[in-house]
Amino acid sequence: MICLTLAEDSIEKAILKVEENREYIDLCELRMDALSPDEMKKAYAFPSLVNIPVILTFRRKIDGGRIEISERSRRLALLDALKGDFSYVDIEEDIKKSEVEDKAREKGIKIIRSLHDFEKVPEDIFSRLYHLSERGDIAKVAVTPKSFQDVLTLFRVEEELRGREKIVIAMGPFGVATRILYKKLGSFLTFCSDSEVAPGQLSAKTLKTEYMADKVNEQTAIYGIIGNPVMHSASPLMHNRGFHAINFNAIYVPFLVDNVRSFFMFAEYVKMRGFSVTVPFKVDVLSYLGNITREVKQIGSCNTVVRVPGMWKGINTDYYGFIKPIVKDIDDGRIKSALVIGAGGASHAIVWALRNYGVKVTILNRTLSRAENIAKLNLCDYDSIENAKKYEGSVDLIVQTTSVGLYPDEDKNPIEGFKFTGNEIVYDIIYKPKMTKLLKEAEKAGCHLHFGSEMLLEQGKLQFEAFTGYHYPHWVDSGL
Ligand code: ATR
């Protein structure tokens, strides 16, 4: 179930939020600690006004609550609210048997017994969960993973406490994947909000329509992307839409990872069939692969990992993703020479792709030695980026591979002042923004443009094929 956390200061605003999200949610949580003191008195009426199951929660300040209030007043407020038709009430782990608990039991309101840790995942999490659920209540832990290893621990909860009703929430950036995959953790609900009431929360709409998180079942295969940072990635939307369109029972999730080794342990644990790899792990994953393609070997980086019998196999779809939009121009002889700006990981794949298609390449980079390294491996020329003007009018294709011009530095161009003749094809692999400063200038001169989103889409389509065995459905809007 998808549960909307409501931290509004009035009942009226809380009702409005429920209405805005009604189609995406199954229940909601009224956070009494966010209500103004006058509004708290009206809390009891809330369930009958929204007509969906409601969890009643009054968080203490130490557990992330919004208001400083005496424990006695807090309990009195809860007791008063329990006059209403709430379905659940949240009571903290360390609260001894209280009038609130008695009243809830008397009224048949289910008790969620909760434990919060904003610092870490407690070492004794399994036994604490076990104790929380002992009295037949729903055990809830909201903890904060500090590493991907902690995330793996939380996925083990289901194995340790199978069959017990529980809520497992991982807060903070590492926790996002657990909020999406809540059903795989054995959690009977996930919390969401429009305004990130707790760190790492996603919106109800994203969970329901992008991830279809509530449709996950035991058979659902987990795919995803590992990176750091990773939440900006456009890949989840693209792959989830594709899976949905072909009725493929799978979900694609962004995984913030700090350590590739713990991710491979996780991938084994949840029997992943494949995942995408982005910065900074495209080289780190290589040592875990039992098999790599020619492209991965040559380029020295891998952006896609798939399970093959007995091992993980690494492929590189950046190579084909990049070349696909311009391959016709190469075949037609329209592109014979290219200037590649930048000498990082992306540049390496691109230079190799162009050389493989017989294009003469010159690499320009700020740090000359990096350009030299790639140039030597691929038999091409190199120069300092400061000399860019030397190449004006002499190349058919210009490819921009650096991070210069990337959101939010959209007013930057790595070859400021470079004069285009208008005959060049100009390709910027940045996809946010779509129209970079460099592309704007090239367009003004009349150049033909290619966008980072084209490369992203093409490499994504190939990943989709590697993951599912099917073509990416042509009728789907990939979001790119
Ligand atoms: P990726 O894997 O995305 O290619 P990378 O390996 O970090 O990322 O490479 C980044 C590229 O952007 C490099 O070519 C880098 O130039 P240096 O090798 O001199 O570092 C380039 N780059 C980043 N910031 C830059 C800047 N402000 N001006 C010019 N080039 C820059």
Short mmCIF file of C-alpha atoms and ligand atoms in Angstrom, two decimals:
data_model
loop_
_atom_site.label_atom_id
_atom_site.label_comp_id
_atom_site.label_asym_id
_atom_site.label_seq_id
_atom_site.Cartn_x
_atom_site.Cartn_y
_atom_site.Cartn_z
CA MET A 1 0.00 0.00 0.00
CA ILE A 2 1.10 3.53 -0.71
CA CYS A 3 0.68 5.83 2.28
CA LEU A 4 0.72 9.61 1.99
CA THR A 5 2.31 11.38 4.95
CA LEU A 6 0.42 14.56 5.78
CA ALA A 7 2.39 17.21 7.61
CA GLU A 8 0.03 20.13 7.04
CA ASP A 9 -0.74 22.69 9.73
CA SER A 10 -4.51 22.43 9.28
CA ILE A 11 -7.06 19.70 8.72
CA GLU A 12 -8.42 21.55 5.71
CA LYS A 13 -5.01 21.57 4.00
CA ALA A 14 -4.54 17.89 4.86
CA ILE A 15 -7.86 17.06 3.20
CA LEU A 16 -6.82 19.01 0.13
CA LYS A 17 -3.57 17.02 -0.09
CA VAL A 18 -5.51 13.77 0.09
CA GLU A 19 -7.78 14.93 -2.72
CA GLU A 20 -4.78 15.90 -4.89
CA ASN A 21 -3.26 12.46 -4.40
CA ARG A 22 -6.32 10.27 -4.05
CA GLU A 23 -5.81 8.28 -7.26
CA TYR A 24 -2.27 7.31 -6.21
CA ILE A 25 -2.69 6.33 -2.57
CA ASP A 26 -4.26 3.58 -0.47
CA LEU A 27 -4.06 5.24 2.92
CA CYS A 28 -2.62 8.29 4.65
CA GLU A 29 -0.85 9.20 7.84
CA LEU A 30 -2.00 12.26 9.77
CA ARG A 31 0.98 13.80 11.52
CA MET A 32 -0.64 15.54 14.48
CA ASP A 33 2.64 17.14 15.49
CA ALA A 34 2.47 19.31 12.34
CA LEU A 35 -1.03 20.63 13.13
CA SER A 36 -1.45 23.95 14.91
CA PRO A 37 -2.78 23.53 18.50
CA ASP A 38 -6.32 24.58 17.49
CA GLU A 39 -6.36 22.15 14.59
CA MET A 40 -5.22 19.27 16.79
CA LYS A 41 -8.61 19.41 18.47
CA LYS A 42 -10.27 18.63 15.11
CA ALA A 43 -8.03 15.66 14.31
CA TYR A 44 -10.61 13.09 15.47
CA ALA A 45 -12.91 14.08 12.59
CA PHE A 46 -10.27 13.62 9.89
CA PRO A 47 -10.85 9.92 8.96
CA SER A 48 -14.52 10.44 8.26
CA LEU A 49 -13.71 13.49 6.13
CA VAL A 50 -11.24 11.71 3.81
CA ASN A 51 -12.82 8.30 3.68
CA ILE A 52 -9.64 6.25 3.34
CA PRO A 53 -7.79 4.39 6.10
CA VAL A 54 -5.75 6.77 8.26
CA ILE A 55 -2.76 6.23 10.54
CA LEU A 56 -2.72 8.56 13.54
CA THR A 57 0.79 9.67 14.46
CA PHE A 58 2.05 12.27 16.91
CA ARG A 59 5.82 12.28 16.60
CA ARG A 60 7.97 13.35 19.49
CA LYS A 61 10.60 15.99 18.81
CA ILE A 62 13.37 13.38 19.36
CA ASP A 63 11.85 11.20 16.62
CA GLY A 64 11.61 13.99 14.07
CA GLY A 65 8.40 15.62 15.35
CA ARG A 66 7.57 19.20 14.50
CA ILE A 67 6.51 20.49 17.90
CA GLU A 68 7.96 20.72 21.41
CA ILE A 69 5.22 19.49 23.74
CA SER A 70 5.08 17.74 27.11
CA GLU A 71 4.63 13.98 26.96
CA ARG A 72 1.41 14.28 28.96
CA SER A 73 -0.11 16.80 26.52
CA ARG A 74 0.94 14.66 23.58
CA ARG A 75 -0.82 11.61 25.00
CA LEU A 76 -3.94 13.60 25.84
CA ALA A 77 -4.06 14.91 22.27
CA LEU A 78 -3.70 11.37 20.93
CA LEU A 79 -6.40 10.10 23.26
CA ASP A 80 -8.78 12.83 22.16
CA ALA A 81 -8.12 12.11 18.48
CA LEU A 82 -8.77 8.40 19.00
CA LYS A 83 -12.46 9.28 19.35
CA GLY A 84 -12.32 9.25 15.55
CA ASP A 85 -12.31 6.31 13.17
CA PHE A 86 -8.60 5.86 12.68
CA SER A 87 -7.43 2.52 11.30
CA TYR A 88 -3.99 2.60 12.93
CA VAL A 89 -2.18 4.49 15.65
CA ASP A 90 1.58 4.81 15.85
CA ILE A 91 3.09 4.24 19.30
CA GLU A 92 6.84 4.44 19.87
CA GLU A 93 8.89 1.42 20.90
CA ASP A 94 9.85 2.76 24.33
CA ILE A 95 6.36 3.85 25.47
CA LYS A 96 5.18 1.57 28.24
CA LYS A 97 1.60 0.35 28.23
CA SER A 98 -0.52 3.52 28.17
CA GLU A 99 -4.10 4.79 28.00
CA VAL A 100 -3.51 5.41 24.31
CA GLU A 101 -2.75 1.76 23.76
CA ASP A 102 -5.75 0.65 25.88
CA LYS A 103 -8.09 2.93 23.98
CA ALA A 104 -6.79 1.75 20.61
CA ARG A 105 -7.24 -1.91 21.57
CA GLU A 106 -10.71 -1.22 22.91
CA LYS A 107 -11.71 0.36 19.61
CA GLY A 108 -10.01 -2.25 17.44
CA ILE A 109 -7.52 0.30 16.07
CA LYS A 110 -4.34 -1.48 15.01
CA ILE A 111 -1.15 -0.46 16.74
CA ILE A 112 2.02 0.32 14.81
CA ARG A 113 4.94 -0.06 17.20
CA SER A 114 7.69 2.19 15.85
CA LEU A 115 11.39 2.62 16.23
CA HIS A 116 13.31 5.56 14.73
CA ASP A 117 16.98 6.06 14.16
CA PHE A 118 18.12 9.10 12.24
CA GLU A 119 21.79 8.22 12.59
CA LYS A 120 22.17 4.62 11.50
CA VAL A 121 20.75 1.13 11.11
CA PRO A 122 20.99 -0.35 14.64
CA GLU A 123 23.10 -3.49 14.81
CA ASP A 124 20.36 -5.36 16.65
CA ILE A 125 17.66 -4.40 14.16
CA PHE A 126 16.37 -7.96 13.67
CA SER A 127 15.85 -8.65 17.37
CA ARG A 128 14.31 -5.22 17.96
CA LEU A 129 11.87 -5.79 15.16
CA TYR A 130 11.08 -9.16 16.60
CA HIS A 131 10.32 -7.65 20.01
CA LEU A 132 8.26 -4.87 18.46
CA SER A 133 6.01 -7.40 16.79
CA GLU A 134 5.75 -9.72 19.81
CA ARG A 135 2.41 -8.43 21.06
CA GLY A 136 0.85 -8.98 17.68
CA ASP A 137 1.26 -5.33 16.72
CA ILE A 138 2.71 -4.09 13.46
CA ALA A 139 6.44 -3.52 13.86
CA LYS A 140 7.82 -0.41 12.21
CA VAL A 141 11.45 0.59 11.85
CA ALA A 142 12.50 3.86 10.25
CA VAL A 143 16.27 3.84 10.18
CA THR A 144 19.05 5.57 8.29
CA PRO A 145 21.45 3.52 6.18
CA LYS A 146 24.91 5.06 5.99
CA SER A 147 26.17 2.79 3.25
CA PHE A 148 24.83 0.37 0.67
CA GLN A 149 25.83 -2.47 3.00
CA ASP A 150 23.16 -1.18 5.42
CA VAL A 151 20.60 -1.31 2.63
CA LEU A 152 21.45 -4.97 2.09
CA THR A 153 20.85 -5.59 5.82
CA LEU A 154 17.36 -4.14 5.49
CA PHE A 155 16.57 -6.42 2.56
CA ARG A 156 17.38 -9.35 4.87
CA VAL A 157 14.62 -8.33 7.27
CA GLU A 158 12.02 -10.27 5.32
CA GLU A 159 13.99 -13.49 5.64
CA GLU A 160 14.43 -12.94 9.40
CA LEU A 161 10.82 -11.95 10.13
CA ARG A 162 8.81 -13.64 7.44
CA GLY A 163 5.09 -13.71 8.00
CA ARG A 164 5.04 -10.88 10.54
CA GLU A 165 3.26 -7.70 9.63
CA LYS A 166 5.87 -4.95 9.45
CA ILE A 167 6.91 -1.62 8.03
CA VAL A 168 10.54 -1.14 7.10
CA ILE A 169 11.61 2.33 6.07
CA ALA A 170 15.11 3.43 5.19
CA MET A 171 15.55 7.18 5.38
CA GLY A 172 18.02 9.41 3.57
CA PRO A 173 19.57 9.09 0.12
CA PHE A 174 20.58 5.42 0.47
CA GLY A 175 17.03 4.59 1.49
CA VAL A 176 15.27 5.66 -1.68
CA ALA A 177 15.52 2.21 -3.29
CA THR A 178 13.88 0.62 -0.22
CA ARG A 179 10.96 3.02 -0.42
CA ILE A 180 10.35 1.87 -3.99
CA LEU A 181 11.01 -1.82 -3.33
CA TYR A 182 9.12 -1.85 -0.03
CA LYS A 183 7.25 -5.01 -0.93
CA LYS A 184 10.51 -6.88 -1.46
CA LEU A 185 11.47 -5.92 2.11
CA GLY A 186 8.25 -7.46 3.34
CA SER A 187 6.95 -4.03 4.30
CA PHE A 188 3.20 -3.74 4.00
CA LEU A 189 3.33 -0.07 3.11
CA THR A 190 5.63 2.69 1.94
CA PHE A 191 5.41 6.33 2.91
CA CYS A 192 5.44 9.15 0.41
CA SER A 193 4.82 12.87 0.39
CA ASP A 194 4.77 15.85 -1.95
CA SER A 195 7.21 17.79 0.18
CA GLU A 196 9.64 15.15 1.48
CA VAL A 197 8.28 15.12 5.06
CA ALA A 198 10.96 12.55 5.86
CA PRO A 199 14.33 12.46 4.06
CA GLY A 200 14.27 10.46 0.84
CA GLN A 201 10.51 10.32 0.39
CA LEU A 202 9.19 10.28 -3.18
CA SER A 203 5.85 11.63 -4.33
CA ALA A 204 2.79 9.40 -4.46
CA LYS A 205 2.49 10.00 -8.19
CA THR A 206 6.09 8.92 -8.84
CA LEU A 207 5.72 5.75 -6.79
CA LYS A 208 2.42 4.79 -8.35
CA THR A 209 2.79 5.84 -11.99
CA GLU A 210 6.54 5.78 -12.64
CA TYR A 211 7.56 2.78 -10.54
CA MET A 212 4.21 1.06 -10.07
CA ALA A 213 5.71 0.11 -6.72
CA ASP A 214 2.45 -1.34 -5.44
CA LYS A 215 2.36 -3.89 -8.30
CA VAL A 216 5.60 -5.56 -7.26
CA ASN A 217 5.14 -9.18 -6.29
CA GLU A 218 7.33 -12.14 -5.48
CA GLN A 219 8.03 -12.82 -9.15
CA THR A 220 8.89 -9.22 -10.05
CA ALA A 221 12.47 -9.04 -11.29
CA ILE A 222 14.62 -6.18 -10.01
CA TYR A 223 16.71 -4.13 -12.43
CA GLY A 224 18.28 -0.76 -11.78
CA ILE A 225 21.06 1.71 -12.18
CA ILE A 226 24.00 2.16 -9.83
CA GLY A 227 25.75 5.50 -9.51
CA ASN A 228 26.70 8.28 -7.17
CA PRO A 229 24.83 10.56 -7.60
CA VAL A 230 22.03 8.68 -9.31
CA MET A 231 18.66 10.20 -8.48
CA HIS A 232 18.78 12.53 -11.50
CA SER A 233 18.92 9.55 -13.90
CA ALA A 234 16.37 9.41 -16.71
CA SER A 235 16.80 5.63 -17.06
CA PRO A 236 14.19 4.49 -14.47
CA LEU A 237 11.37 6.26 -16.27
CA MET A 238 12.42 4.88 -19.62
CA HIS A 239 12.85 1.26 -18.53
CA ASN A 240 9.80 1.13 -16.28
CA ARG A 241 7.61 2.46 -19.08
CA GLY A 242 9.09 -0.13 -21.42
CA PHE A 243 8.58 -3.01 -18.95
CA HIS A 244 5.00 -1.94 -18.38
CA ALA A 245 4.22 -1.65 -22.09
CA ILE A 246 5.34 -5.21 -22.86
CA ASN A 247 3.85 -6.68 -19.68
CA PHE A 248 7.27 -7.64 -18.39
CA ASN A 249 7.04 -8.24 -14.65
CA ALA A 250 10.03 -6.14 -13.59
CA ILE A 251 10.94 -2.89 -11.89
CA TYR A 252 13.92 -0.60 -12.52
CA VAL A 253 15.25 1.31 -9.53
CA PRO A 254 17.96 3.95 -8.91
CA PHE A 255 20.51 2.62 -6.41
CA LEU A 256 22.79 5.09 -4.70
CA VAL A 257 25.91 3.05 -4.12
CA ASP A 258 29.11 3.81 -2.24
CA ASN A 259 30.80 0.51 -2.84
CA VAL A 260 30.47 -1.80 -5.82
CA ARG A 261 31.24 -4.91 -3.81
CA SER A 262 28.23 -4.53 -1.53
CA PHE A 263 26.06 -3.90 -4.56
CA PHE A 264 27.13 -7.16 -6.20
CA MET A 265 26.30 -8.96 -2.93
CA PHE A 266 22.89 -7.31 -3.04
CA ALA A 267 22.43 -8.20 -6.71
CA GLU A 268 23.08 -11.85 -5.85
CA TYR A 269 20.81 -11.71 -2.82
CA VAL A 270 17.80 -10.36 -4.70
CA LYS A 271 18.67 -12.35 -7.86
CA MET A 272 18.96 -9.34 -10.12
CA ARG A 273 19.15 -10.13 -13.83
CA GLY A 274 20.89 -6.95 -14.85
CA PHE A 275 21.66 -3.34 -14.11
CA SER A 276 23.01 -0.16 -15.64
CA VAL A 277 26.18 1.46 -14.40
CA THR A 278 26.93 5.14 -14.36
CA VAL A 279 29.56 7.51 -12.97
CA PRO A 280 31.76 6.74 -11.02
CA PHE A 281 31.48 2.93 -11.25
CA LYS A 282 31.97 2.14 -14.95
CA VAL A 283 35.53 0.94 -14.31
CA ASP A 284 35.05 -0.38 -10.74
CA VAL A 285 32.56 -3.02 -11.88
CA LEU A 286 35.07 -4.63 -14.27
CA SER A 287 36.72 -6.76 -11.58
CA TYR A 288 33.39 -8.44 -10.78
CA LEU A 289 32.64 -9.53 -14.33
CA GLY A 290 33.28 -13.03 -15.57
CA ASN A 291 32.82 -12.09 -19.18
CA ILE A 292 33.16 -8.86 -21.14
CA THR A 293 32.52 -7.86 -24.71
CA ARG A 294 35.12 -6.56 -27.16
CA GLU A 295 33.86 -2.99 -26.61
CA VAL A 296 34.29 -3.19 -22.85
CA LYS A 297 37.78 -4.57 -23.27
CA GLN A 298 38.81 -1.84 -25.70
CA ILE A 299 37.13 1.08 -23.96
CA GLY A 300 37.96 -0.13 -20.46
CA SER A 301 34.54 0.71 -19.07
CA CYS A 302 31.20 -0.97 -18.75
CA ASN A 303 27.76 0.63 -18.51
CA THR A 304 25.58 -2.49 -18.50
CA VAL A 305 25.83 -5.70 -16.48
CA VAL A 306 23.69 -8.73 -17.22
CA ARG A 307 23.45 -12.15 -15.62
CA VAL A 308 24.55 -15.06 -17.78
CA PRO A 309 24.81 -18.65 -16.51
CA GLY A 310 27.21 -18.71 -13.58
CA MET A 311 28.52 -15.15 -13.87
CA TRP A 312 27.98 -11.48 -14.62
CA LYS A 313 28.68 -10.20 -18.11
CA GLY A 314 29.64 -6.62 -18.92
CA ILE A 315 28.64 -4.83 -22.10
CA ASN A 316 28.97 -1.25 -23.25
CA THR A 317 25.94 0.22 -24.95
CA ASP A 318 27.33 3.80 -24.83
CA TYR A 319 29.37 2.90 -27.87
CA TYR A 320 26.39 1.99 -30.08
CA GLY A 321 24.17 4.59 -28.44
CA PHE A 322 26.57 7.28 -29.50
CA ILE A 323 27.23 6.09 -33.04
CA LYS A 324 23.67 5.16 -34.03
CA PRO A 325 22.37 8.72 -34.68
CA ILE A 326 25.35 9.54 -36.96
CA VAL A 327 26.18 6.21 -38.54
CA LYS A 328 24.37 7.05 -41.77
CA ASP A 329 26.38 10.25 -42.14
CA ILE A 330 29.56 8.25 -41.67
CA ASP A 331 28.47 5.63 -44.20
CA ASP A 332 27.56 8.36 -46.71
CA GLY A 333 30.98 9.95 -46.37
CA ARG A 334 29.51 13.09 -44.80
CA ILE A 335 31.63 12.54 -41.67
CA LYS A 336 35.29 11.78 -42.31
CA SER A 337 36.93 13.80 -39.54
CA ALA A 338 35.98 14.68 -35.99
CA LEU A 339 37.02 16.87 -33.11
CA VAL A 340 36.26 15.27 -29.75
CA ILE A 341 36.24 17.68 -26.81
CA GLY A 342 37.18 16.03 -23.51
CA ALA A 343 39.22 12.97 -22.56
CA GLY A 344 37.26 11.28 -19.77
CA GLY A 345 35.48 7.92 -19.72
CA ALA A 346 32.73 8.98 -22.11
CA SER A 347 35.25 10.41 -24.56
CA HIS A 348 37.14 7.11 -24.62
CA ALA A 349 34.06 5.16 -25.74
CA ILE A 350 33.25 7.77 -28.37
CA VAL A 351 36.77 8.02 -29.77
CA TRP A 352 36.94 4.27 -30.09
CA ALA A 353 33.53 4.15 -31.80
CA LEU A 354 34.56 6.81 -34.31
CA ARG A 355 37.91 5.14 -35.02
CA ASN A 356 36.16 1.82 -35.49
CA TYR A 357 34.11 3.48 -38.22
CA GLY A 358 37.21 4.89 -39.85
CA VAL A 359 36.76 8.52 -38.81
CA LYS A 360 39.91 10.61 -38.32
CA VAL A 361 39.82 11.98 -34.79
CA THR A 362 41.53 14.81 -32.92
CA ILE A 363 40.97 14.92 -29.16
CA LEU A 364 41.05 18.29 -27.38
CA ASN A 365 41.37 18.37 -23.62
CA ARG A 366 42.26 20.69 -20.78
CA THR A 367 44.68 18.12 -19.35
CA LEU A 368 46.86 17.18 -22.28
CA SER A 369 48.16 13.91 -20.83
CA ARG A 370 44.64 12.42 -20.67
CA ALA A 371 44.05 13.29 -24.32
CA GLU A 372 47.40 11.77 -25.17
CA ASN A 373 46.53 8.50 -23.43
CA ILE A 374 43.31 8.00 -25.37
CA ALA A 375 44.92 9.19 -28.58
CA LYS A 376 47.71 6.64 -28.30
CA LEU A 377 45.31 3.79 -27.66
CA ASN A 378 43.18 4.72 -30.66
CA LEU A 379 45.74 6.01 -33.14
CA CYS A 380 44.51 9.57 -33.34
CA ASP A 381 45.69 13.15 -32.78
CA TYR A 382 45.36 15.28 -29.70
CA ASP A 383 45.81 18.87 -28.65
CA SER A 384 45.09 21.29 -25.84
CA ILE A 385 41.55 22.63 -25.67
CA GLU A 386 43.02 26.13 -25.75
CA ASN A 387 44.02 25.53 -29.37
CA ALA A 388 40.46 24.76 -30.47
CA LYS A 389 40.36 27.70 -32.89
CA LYS A 390 43.13 26.04 -34.91
CA TYR A 391 40.56 23.48 -36.06
CA GLU A 392 37.89 25.91 -37.24
CA GLY A 393 36.56 24.97 -40.62
CA SER A 394 38.56 21.77 -40.88
CA VAL A 395 36.35 19.06 -39.36
CA ASP A 396 33.02 17.44 -40.29
CA LEU A 397 31.91 16.49 -36.77
CA ILE A 398 32.39 18.10 -33.36
CA VAL A 399 31.55 16.01 -30.28
CA GLN A 400 31.34 17.60 -26.83
CA THR A 401 31.95 15.06 -24.03
CA THR A 402 32.96 17.19 -21.02
CA SER A 403 30.70 18.23 -18.17
CA VAL A 404 31.04 21.90 -19.16
CA GLY A 405 27.58 23.32 -19.88
CA LEU A 406 25.81 20.72 -17.78
CA TYR A 407 22.92 21.87 -15.57
CA PRO A 408 23.17 24.07 -13.51
CA ASP A 409 26.18 25.63 -15.33
CA GLU A 410 24.22 26.13 -18.51
CA ASP A 411 25.97 29.36 -19.46
CA LYS A 412 29.30 27.61 -20.09
CA ASN A 413 30.84 26.39 -23.33
CA PRO A 414 34.17 24.51 -23.30
CA ILE A 415 35.23 26.02 -26.64
CA GLU A 416 34.02 29.57 -26.12
CA GLY A 417 34.56 31.72 -29.21
CA PHE A 418 34.97 28.78 -31.63
CA LYS A 419 33.61 29.78 -35.05
CA PHE A 420 31.41 27.22 -36.79
CA THR A 421 31.16 27.37 -40.59
CA GLY A 422 27.66 25.92 -40.52
CA ASN A 423 28.75 22.75 -42.33
CA GLU A 424 29.73 20.85 -39.18
CA ILE A 425 27.57 18.29 -37.47
CA VAL A 426 27.68 19.16 -33.76
CA TYR A 427 26.88 16.55 -31.11
CA ASP A 428 26.77 17.36 -27.39
CA ILE A 429 26.38 14.31 -25.14
CA ILE A 430 25.01 16.41 -22.26
CA TYR A 431 21.25 15.80 -22.03
CA LYS A 432 20.36 18.29 -19.33
CA PRO A 433 19.85 20.87 -20.73
CA LYS A 434 18.98 19.48 -24.15
CA MET A 435 20.15 22.67 -25.85
CA THR A 436 23.57 23.48 -24.38
CA LYS A 437 25.32 26.79 -24.95
CA LEU A 438 27.64 25.10 -27.47
CA LEU A 439 24.66 23.72 -29.42
CA LYS A 440 22.93 27.10 -29.40
CA GLU A 441 25.97 28.70 -31.02
CA ALA A 442 26.27 25.87 -33.53
CA GLU A 443 22.61 26.24 -34.41
CA LYS A 444 23.01 29.96 -34.99
CA ALA A 445 25.74 29.16 -37.52
CA GLY A 446 23.40 26.69 -39.26
CA CYS A 447 25.03 23.43 -38.12
CA HIS A 448 23.13 20.17 -37.97
CA LEU A 449 22.73 19.16 -34.29
CA HIS A 450 22.62 15.94 -32.31
CA PHE A 451 21.58 15.80 -28.67
CA GLY A 452 22.68 13.85 -25.62
CA SER A 453 19.13 12.58 -25.27
CA GLU A 454 19.49 10.70 -28.60
CA MET A 455 22.55 8.85 -27.32
CA LEU A 456 20.82 8.16 -24.02
CA LEU A 457 17.77 6.77 -25.73
CA GLU A 458 19.74 4.56 -28.12
CA GLN A 459 22.01 3.15 -25.42
CA GLY A 460 18.95 2.63 -23.22
CA LYS A 461 17.13 0.71 -25.96
CA LEU A 462 20.09 -1.64 -26.25
CA GLN A 463 20.15 -2.12 -22.49
CA PHE A 464 16.46 -2.91 -22.59
CA GLU A 465 17.13 -5.62 -25.15
CA ALA A 466 19.96 -7.01 -23.06
CA PHE A 467 17.74 -7.02 -19.97
CA THR A 468 14.53 -8.41 -21.45
CA GLY A 469 15.31 -10.02 -24.77
CA TYR A 470 12.72 -7.73 -26.41
CA HIS A 471 13.03 -4.55 -28.46
CA TYR A 472 12.12 -1.35 -26.67
CA PRO A 473 8.45 -0.81 -27.55
CA HIS A 474 8.38 1.81 -30.31
CA TRP A 475 4.96 3.10 -29.28
CA VAL A 476 6.13 4.16 -25.83
CA ASP A 477 7.17 7.67 -24.87
CA SER A 478 10.49 6.95 -23.17
CA GLY A 479 10.51 10.35 -21.50
CA LEU A 480 13.69 11.31 -23.38
P1 ATR B 1 33.14 11.22 -17.99
O1 ATR B 1 33.32 9.81 -17.57
O2 ATR B 1 31.74 11.72 -17.92
O3 ATR B 1 33.74 11.50 -19.32
P2 ATR B 1 35.43 12.31 -16.56
O4 ATR B 1 36.19 11.06 -16.81
O5 ATR B 1 35.48 12.93 -15.20
O6 ATR B 1 33.88 12.13 -16.88
O7 ATR B 1 35.88 13.40 -17.65
C1 ATR B 1 35.47 14.71 -17.60
C2 ATR B 1 35.96 15.47 -18.82
O8 ATR B 1 35.48 16.81 -18.71
C3 ATR B 1 37.47 15.58 -18.88
O9 ATR B 1 37.86 15.68 -20.22
C4 ATR B 1 37.72 16.89 -18.15
O10 ATR B 1 38.94 17.54 -18.49
P3 ATR B 1 40.28 17.17 -17.66
O11 ATR B 1 40.74 15.85 -18.17
O12 ATR B 1 41.22 18.27 -17.97
O13 ATR B 1 39.88 17.13 -16.21
C5 ATR B 1 36.58 17.71 -18.70
N1 ATR B 1 36.31 18.88 -17.89
C6 ATR B 1 35.67 18.90 -16.70
N2 ATR B 1 35.58 20.17 -16.26
C7 ATR B 1 36.16 20.97 -17.20
C8 ATR B 1 36.39 22.37 -17.34
N3 ATR B 1 35.97 23.21 -16.41
N4 ATR B 1 37.00 22.80 -18.46
C9 ATR B 1 37.40 21.96 -19.40
N5 ATR B 1 37.25 20.62 -19.34
C10 ATR B 1 36.64 20.14 -18.25
#
